[in-house]
mmCIF file of C-alpha atoms and ligand atoms in Angstrom:
data_model
loop_
_atom_site.group_PDB
_atom_site.id
_atom_site.type_symbol
_atom_site.label_atom_id
_atom_site.label_comp_id
_atom_site.label_asym_id
_atom_site.label_seq_id
_atom_site.Cartn_x
_atom_site.Cartn_y
_atom_site.Cartn_z
ATOM 1 C CA MET A 761 69.746 96.121 26.044
ATOM 2 C CA ASP A 762 66.114 96.105 27.090
ATOM 3 C CA CYS A 763 65.743 99.818 27.733
ATOM 4 C CA LEU A 764 62.699 101.740 26.511
ATOM 5 C CA PHE A 765 64.580 105.013 26.113
ATOM 6 C CA CYS A 766 67.502 103.347 24.303
ATOM 7 C CA LYS A 767 64.893 101.999 21.883
ATOM 8 C CA ILE A 768 63.550 105.536 21.370
ATOM 9 C CA LEU A 769 67.130 106.716 20.727
ATOM 10 C CA ALA A 770 67.576 103.909 18.207
ATOM 11 C CA GLY A 771 64.335 104.852 16.444
ATOM 12 C CA GLU A 772 62.775 101.492 17.291
ATOM 13 C CA ILE A 773 59.941 103.116 19.272
ATOM 14 C CA PRO A 774 58.336 106.362 18.077
ATOM 15 C CA ALA A 775 58.528 109.514 20.153
ATOM 16 C CA ASP A 776 57.751 113.186 19.641
ATOM 17 C CA ILE A 777 61.373 114.327 19.624
ATOM 18 C CA ILE A 778 61.761 118.096 19.985
ATOM 19 C CA TYR A 779 65.480 118.505 20.722
ATOM 20 C CA GLU A 780 68.703 116.719 19.817
ATOM 21 C CA SER A 781 72.351 117.398 20.557
ATOM 22 C CA ASP A 782 75.499 115.287 20.504
ATOM 23 C CA THR A 783 74.819 114.142 24.057
ATOM 24 C CA ALA A 784 71.105 114.614 24.724
ATOM 25 C CA VAL A 785 67.690 114.042 23.187
ATOM 26 C CA ALA A 786 64.323 115.346 24.386
ATOM 27 C CA PHE A 787 60.805 114.197 23.610
ATOM 28 C CA ARG A 788 57.320 114.835 24.951
ATOM 29 C CA ASP A 789 56.166 112.633 27.801
ATOM 30 C CA ILE A 790 53.526 110.137 26.675
ATOM 31 C CA ASN A 791 51.469 110.886 29.816
ATOM 32 C CA PRO A 792 51.948 114.635 30.351
ATOM 33 C CA GLN A 793 51.466 116.023 33.850
ATOM 34 C CA ALA A 794 51.533 119.657 32.746
ATOM 35 C CA PRO A 795 50.950 121.615 29.511
ATOM 36 C CA THR A 796 54.693 121.227 28.891
ATOM 37 C CA HIS A 797 56.115 117.882 29.982
ATOM 38 C CA VAL A 798 59.293 116.956 28.177
ATOM 39 C CA LEU A 799 61.838 114.270 29.038
ATOM 40 C CA VAL A 800 65.505 115.060 28.418
ATOM 41 C CA ILE A 801 67.722 111.984 28.261
ATOM 42 C CA PRO A 802 71.393 111.368 27.616
ATOM 43 C CA ARG A 803 72.348 109.357 24.542
ATOM 44 C CA ARG A 804 74.560 107.312 26.837
ATOM 45 C CA HIS A 805 72.652 104.722 28.859
ATOM 46 C CA ILE A 806 72.899 105.618 32.539
ATOM 47 C CA ALA A 807 70.368 103.720 34.653
ATOM 48 C CA THR A 808 69.948 106.020 37.662
ATOM 49 C CA ILE A 809 71.509 109.069 39.283
ATOM 50 C CA ASN A 810 73.443 106.575 41.418
ATOM 51 C CA ASP A 811 75.175 105.308 38.262
ATOM 52 C CA ILE A 812 76.462 108.691 37.068
ATOM 53 C CA GLU A 813 80.264 108.603 36.878
ATOM 54 C CA PRO A 814 82.756 111.480 37.153
ATOM 55 C CA GLY A 815 83.286 111.317 33.392
ATOM 56 C CA ASP A 816 79.577 111.958 32.821
ATOM 57 C CA THR A 817 79.563 115.493 34.185
ATOM 58 C CA ALA A 818 79.480 117.152 30.755
ATOM 59 C CA ILE A 819 76.704 114.809 29.639
ATOM 60 C CA VAL A 820 74.613 115.494 32.719
ATOM 61 C CA GLY A 821 75.268 119.219 32.420
ATOM 62 C CA SER A 822 74.061 119.083 28.838
ATOM 63 C CA LEU A 823 70.667 117.836 30.051
ATOM 64 C CA TYR A 824 70.204 121.141 31.892
ATOM 65 C CA LEU A 825 71.321 123.200 28.906
ATOM 66 C CA ALA A 826 68.734 121.280 26.881
ATOM 67 C CA ALA A 827 66.094 122.002 29.532
ATOM 68 C CA GLN A 828 66.963 125.707 29.399
ATOM 69 C CA GLU A 829 66.602 125.792 25.627
ATOM 70 C CA ILE A 830 63.359 123.798 25.671
ATOM 71 C CA ALA A 831 61.838 126.012 28.364
ATOM 72 C CA ALA A 832 62.591 129.087 26.279
ATOM 73 C CA ALA A 833 61.131 127.487 23.159
ATOM 74 C CA GLU A 834 58.002 126.433 25.065
ATOM 75 C CA GLY A 835 57.545 129.934 26.495
ATOM 76 C CA ILE A 836 57.775 128.840 30.131
ATOM 77 C CA ALA A 837 61.257 130.095 31.009
ATOM 78 C CA GLU A 838 60.114 133.347 32.608
ATOM 79 C CA ASP A 839 57.013 132.105 34.438
ATOM 80 C CA GLY A 840 58.964 129.142 35.779
ATOM 81 C CA TYR A 841 59.303 125.438 35.295
ATOM 82 C CA ARG A 842 60.608 122.390 37.092
ATOM 83 C CA ALA A 843 63.490 120.179 35.952
ATOM 84 C CA VAL A 844 63.484 117.070 38.091
ATOM 85 C CA MET A 845 64.996 113.599 37.975
ATOM 86 C CA ASN A 846 63.625 110.710 40.045
ATOM 87 C CA CYS A 847 66.058 108.129 41.405
ATOM 88 C CA ASN A 848 64.850 104.563 41.985
ATOM 89 C CA GLU A 849 61.384 103.203 42.677
ATOM 90 C CA GLY A 850 60.940 104.950 46.006
ATOM 91 C CA ALA A 851 61.099 108.306 44.257
ATOM 92 C CA GLY A 852 58.895 107.218 41.369
ATOM 93 C CA GLN A 853 61.467 106.213 38.762
ATOM 94 C CA SER A 854 59.885 103.758 36.345
ATOM 95 C CA VAL A 855 62.264 103.927 33.368
ATOM 96 C CA PHE A 856 65.856 103.088 34.234
ATOM 97 C CA HIS A 857 67.626 105.428 31.829
ATOM 98 C CA ILE A 858 68.054 108.788 33.510
ATOM 99 C CA HIS A 859 65.735 111.538 32.331
ATOM 100 C CA LEU A 860 65.112 115.087 33.352
ATOM 101 C CA HIS A 861 61.406 115.871 33.519
ATOM 102 C CA VAL A 862 60.843 119.435 32.288
ATOM 103 C CA LEU A 863 57.424 120.534 33.515
ATOM 104 C CA GLY A 864 55.698 123.868 33.144
ATOM 105 C CA GLY A 865 52.744 125.805 31.863
ATOM 106 C CA ARG A 866 50.763 125.578 35.093
ATOM 107 C CA PRO A 867 51.410 126.447 38.739
ATOM 108 C CA LEU A 868 53.606 123.761 40.288
ATOM 109 C CA LEU A 869 53.223 122.939 43.952
ATOM 110 C CA TRP A 870 56.077 122.346 46.362
ATOM 111 C CA PRO A 871 56.875 119.992 47.964
ATOM 112 C CA PRO A 872 55.835 117.364 45.410
ATOM 113 C CA GLY A 873 53.928 114.343 46.710
HETATM 114 P P1 LIG B 643 59.882 108.232 35.795
HETATM 115 O O1 LIG B 643 58.621 107.696 36.431
HETATM 116 O O2 LIG B 643 60.512 109.371 36.494
HETATM 117 O O3 LIG B 643 60.860 107.110 35.489
HETATM 118 O O4 LIG B 643 59.402 108.815 34.398
HETATM 119 C C1 LIG B 643 59.171 108.017 33.285
HETATM 120 C C2 LIG B 643 58.344 108.825 32.357
HETATM 121 O O5 LIG B 643 58.393 108.236 31.066
HETATM 122 C C3 LIG B 643 56.859 108.886 32.741
HETATM 123 O O6 LIG B 643 56.478 110.246 32.944
HETATM 124 C C4 LIG B 643 56.147 108.252 31.555
HETATM 125 O O7 LIG B 643 54.915 108.858 31.268
HETATM 126 C C5 LIG B 643 57.164 108.434 30.439
HETATM 127 N N1 LIG B 643 57.088 107.485 29.350
HETATM 128 C C6 LIG B 643 56.966 106.151 29.452
HETATM 129 N N2 LIG B 643 56.968 105.599 28.219
HETATM 130 C C7 LIG B 643 57.100 106.627 27.340
HETATM 131 C C8 LIG B 643 57.174 106.703 25.910
HETATM 132 N N3 LIG B 643 57.106 105.608 25.131
HETATM 133 N N4 LIG B 643 57.305 107.925 25.349
HETATM 134 C C9 LIG B 643 57.358 109.034 26.119
HETATM 135 N N5 LIG B 643 57.303 109.019 27.464
HETATM 136 C C10 LIG B 643 57.178 107.830 28.060
#
């Protein structure tokens, strides 16, 4: 499968991996938009939010538990952080393997652009 994040999971492309569980892996974004910018992905290939199935609820939930743990480890849990997932090109999705962006370490504006 020609998926960049599946290749990172397979160790075929290097990444700065900072978290691993049975269902999720997290690594630093190659083009960080904040002092902390981590991507949390499921081990299972799911292309977009639209492709999440009822049986994936534990997997998707585990992405948020990973985000919680990462935010604490990065020291941004109390100040605040954003955990956001883009769906399809119109929302800015460029890699079609779902990923939670965990952003923090600077003031974050709302709404996003
Ligand atoms: P999105 O635009 O929501 O699909 O987010 C994709 C993210 O993946 C972007 O923030 C990219 O900077 C990031 N990205 C692309 N290639 C890599 C890579 N090889 N390692 C880490 N992050 C990457």
